[in-house]
PDB file of C-alpha atoms in Angstrom:
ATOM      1  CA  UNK A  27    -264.404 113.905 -20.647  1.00 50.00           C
ATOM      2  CA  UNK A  28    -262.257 114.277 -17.287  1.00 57.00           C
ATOM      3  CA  UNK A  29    -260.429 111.216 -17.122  1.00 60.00           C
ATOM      4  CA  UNK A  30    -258.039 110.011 -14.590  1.00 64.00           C
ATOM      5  CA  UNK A  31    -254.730 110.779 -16.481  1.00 66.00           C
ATOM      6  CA  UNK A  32    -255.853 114.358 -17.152  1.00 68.00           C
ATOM      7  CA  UNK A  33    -256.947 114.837 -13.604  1.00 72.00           C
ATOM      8  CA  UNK A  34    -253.374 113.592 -12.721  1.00 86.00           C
ATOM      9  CA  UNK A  35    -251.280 115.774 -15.495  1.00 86.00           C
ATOM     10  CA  UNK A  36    -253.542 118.643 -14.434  1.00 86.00           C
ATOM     11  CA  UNK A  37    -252.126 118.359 -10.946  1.00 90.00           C
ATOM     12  CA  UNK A  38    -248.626 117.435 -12.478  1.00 90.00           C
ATOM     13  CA  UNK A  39    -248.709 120.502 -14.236  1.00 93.00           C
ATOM     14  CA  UNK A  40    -249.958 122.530 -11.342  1.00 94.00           C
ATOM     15  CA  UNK A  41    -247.491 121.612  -8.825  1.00 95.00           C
ATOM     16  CA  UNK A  42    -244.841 122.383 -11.800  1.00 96.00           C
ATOM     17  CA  UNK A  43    -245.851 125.669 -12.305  1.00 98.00           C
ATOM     18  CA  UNK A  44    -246.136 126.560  -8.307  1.00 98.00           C
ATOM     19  CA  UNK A  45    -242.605 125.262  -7.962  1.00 98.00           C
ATOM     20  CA  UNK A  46    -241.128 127.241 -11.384  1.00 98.00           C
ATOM     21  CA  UNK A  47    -242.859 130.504  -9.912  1.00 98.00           C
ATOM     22  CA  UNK A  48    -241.610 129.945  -6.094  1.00 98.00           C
ATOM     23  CA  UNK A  49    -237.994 129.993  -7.552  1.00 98.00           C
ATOM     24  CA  UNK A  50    -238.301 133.011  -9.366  1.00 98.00           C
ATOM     25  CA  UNK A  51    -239.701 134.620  -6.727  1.00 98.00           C
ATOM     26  CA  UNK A  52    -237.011 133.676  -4.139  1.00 98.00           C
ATOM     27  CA  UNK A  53    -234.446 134.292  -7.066  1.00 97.00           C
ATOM     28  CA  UNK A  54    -235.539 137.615  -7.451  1.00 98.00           C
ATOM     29  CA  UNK A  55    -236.117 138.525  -3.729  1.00 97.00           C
ATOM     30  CA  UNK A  56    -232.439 137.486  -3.048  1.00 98.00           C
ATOM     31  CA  UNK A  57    -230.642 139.582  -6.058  1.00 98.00           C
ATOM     32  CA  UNK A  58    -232.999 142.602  -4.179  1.00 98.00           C
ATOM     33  CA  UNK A  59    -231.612 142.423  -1.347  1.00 98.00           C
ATOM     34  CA  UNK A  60    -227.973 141.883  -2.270  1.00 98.00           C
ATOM     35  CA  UNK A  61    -228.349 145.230  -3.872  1.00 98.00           C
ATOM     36  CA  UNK A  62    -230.348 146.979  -1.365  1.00 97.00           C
ATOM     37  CA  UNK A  63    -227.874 145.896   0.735  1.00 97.00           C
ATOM     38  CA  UNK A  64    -224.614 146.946  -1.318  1.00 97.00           C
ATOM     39  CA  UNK A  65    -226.352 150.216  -2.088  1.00 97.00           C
ATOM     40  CA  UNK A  66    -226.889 151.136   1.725  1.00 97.00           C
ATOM     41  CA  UNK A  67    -222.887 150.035   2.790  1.00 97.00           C
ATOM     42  CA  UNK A  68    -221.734 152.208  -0.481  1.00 97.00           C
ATOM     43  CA  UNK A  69    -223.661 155.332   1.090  1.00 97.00           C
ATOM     44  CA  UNK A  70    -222.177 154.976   4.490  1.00 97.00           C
ATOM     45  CA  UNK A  71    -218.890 154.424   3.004  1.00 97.00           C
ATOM     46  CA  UNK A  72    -219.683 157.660   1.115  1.00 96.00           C
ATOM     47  CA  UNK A  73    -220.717 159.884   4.415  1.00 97.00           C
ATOM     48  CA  UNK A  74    -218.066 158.524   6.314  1.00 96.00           C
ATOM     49  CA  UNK A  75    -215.113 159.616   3.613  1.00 95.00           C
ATOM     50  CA  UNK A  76    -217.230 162.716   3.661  1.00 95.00           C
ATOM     51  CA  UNK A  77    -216.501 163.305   7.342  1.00 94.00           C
ATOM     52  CA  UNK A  78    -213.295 162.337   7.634  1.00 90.00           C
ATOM     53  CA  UNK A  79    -212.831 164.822   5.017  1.00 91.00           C
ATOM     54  CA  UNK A  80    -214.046 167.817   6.959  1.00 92.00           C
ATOM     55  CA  UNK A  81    -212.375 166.339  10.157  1.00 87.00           C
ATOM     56  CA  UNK A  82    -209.173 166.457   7.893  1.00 84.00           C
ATOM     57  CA  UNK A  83    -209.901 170.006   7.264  1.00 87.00           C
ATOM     58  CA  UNK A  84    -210.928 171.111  10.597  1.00 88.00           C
ATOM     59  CA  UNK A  85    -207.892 169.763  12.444  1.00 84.00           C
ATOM     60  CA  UNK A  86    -205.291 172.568  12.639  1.00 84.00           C
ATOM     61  CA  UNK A  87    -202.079 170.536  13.176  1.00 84.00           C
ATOM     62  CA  UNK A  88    -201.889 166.809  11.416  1.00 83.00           C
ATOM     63  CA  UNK A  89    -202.584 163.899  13.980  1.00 82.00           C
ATOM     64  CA  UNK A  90    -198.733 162.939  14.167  1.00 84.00           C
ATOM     65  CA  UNK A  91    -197.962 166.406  15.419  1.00 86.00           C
ATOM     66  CA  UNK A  92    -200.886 166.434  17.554  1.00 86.00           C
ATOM     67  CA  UNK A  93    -199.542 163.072  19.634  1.00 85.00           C
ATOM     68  CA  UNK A  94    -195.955 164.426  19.306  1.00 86.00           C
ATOM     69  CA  UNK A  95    -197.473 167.421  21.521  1.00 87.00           C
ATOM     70  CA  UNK A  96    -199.062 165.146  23.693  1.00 86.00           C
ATOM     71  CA  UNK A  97    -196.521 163.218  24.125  1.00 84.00           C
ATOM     72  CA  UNK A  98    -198.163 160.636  22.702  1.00 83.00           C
ATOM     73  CA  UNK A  99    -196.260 159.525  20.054  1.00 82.00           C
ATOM     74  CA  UNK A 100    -194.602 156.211  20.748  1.00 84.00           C
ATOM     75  CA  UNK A 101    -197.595 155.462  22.913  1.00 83.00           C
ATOM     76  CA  UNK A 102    -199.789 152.102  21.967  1.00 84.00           C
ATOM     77  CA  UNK A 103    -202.865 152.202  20.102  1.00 83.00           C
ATOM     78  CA  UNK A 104    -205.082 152.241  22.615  1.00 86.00           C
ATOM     79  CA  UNK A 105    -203.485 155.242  24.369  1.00 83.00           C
ATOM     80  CA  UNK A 106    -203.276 157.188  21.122  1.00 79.00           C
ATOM     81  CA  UNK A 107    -207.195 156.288  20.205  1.00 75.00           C
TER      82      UNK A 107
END
């Protein structure tokens, strides 16, 4: 009833099947966590337009006249930072 050839298919077909479902699994793991990962830089992007925003608003004078009263406005970066 159990010959050799279907003893050897049988394993054929079971090593087939572990490989086909590894690679889905991988495939799908990867595509989650390009997303998860996209989704978390577009809501930092999002808070930190948000508070640059309300800095924006805060700030009295704009930052050029703000160095031009520090006399800081042919400074280099680093000095103006």
């Amino acid at each position: 009833m159990f010959g050799k050839d279907n003893l050897t298919l049988r394993i054929v077909l079971s090593l087939i099947m572990t490989v086909v479902i590894l690679i889905s699994i991988l495939g799908t793991s990867y595509v989650l966590m390009r997303n998860a990962r996209s989704a978390l830089l577009e809501e930092k992007q999002v808070k930190l337009f948000a508070f640059a925003k309300l800095l924006d608003i805060a700030l009295v004078k704009t930052y050029d006249e703000i160095l031009q009263d520090k006399g800081l406005l042919n400074a280099s970066r680093e000095e103006k930072i």
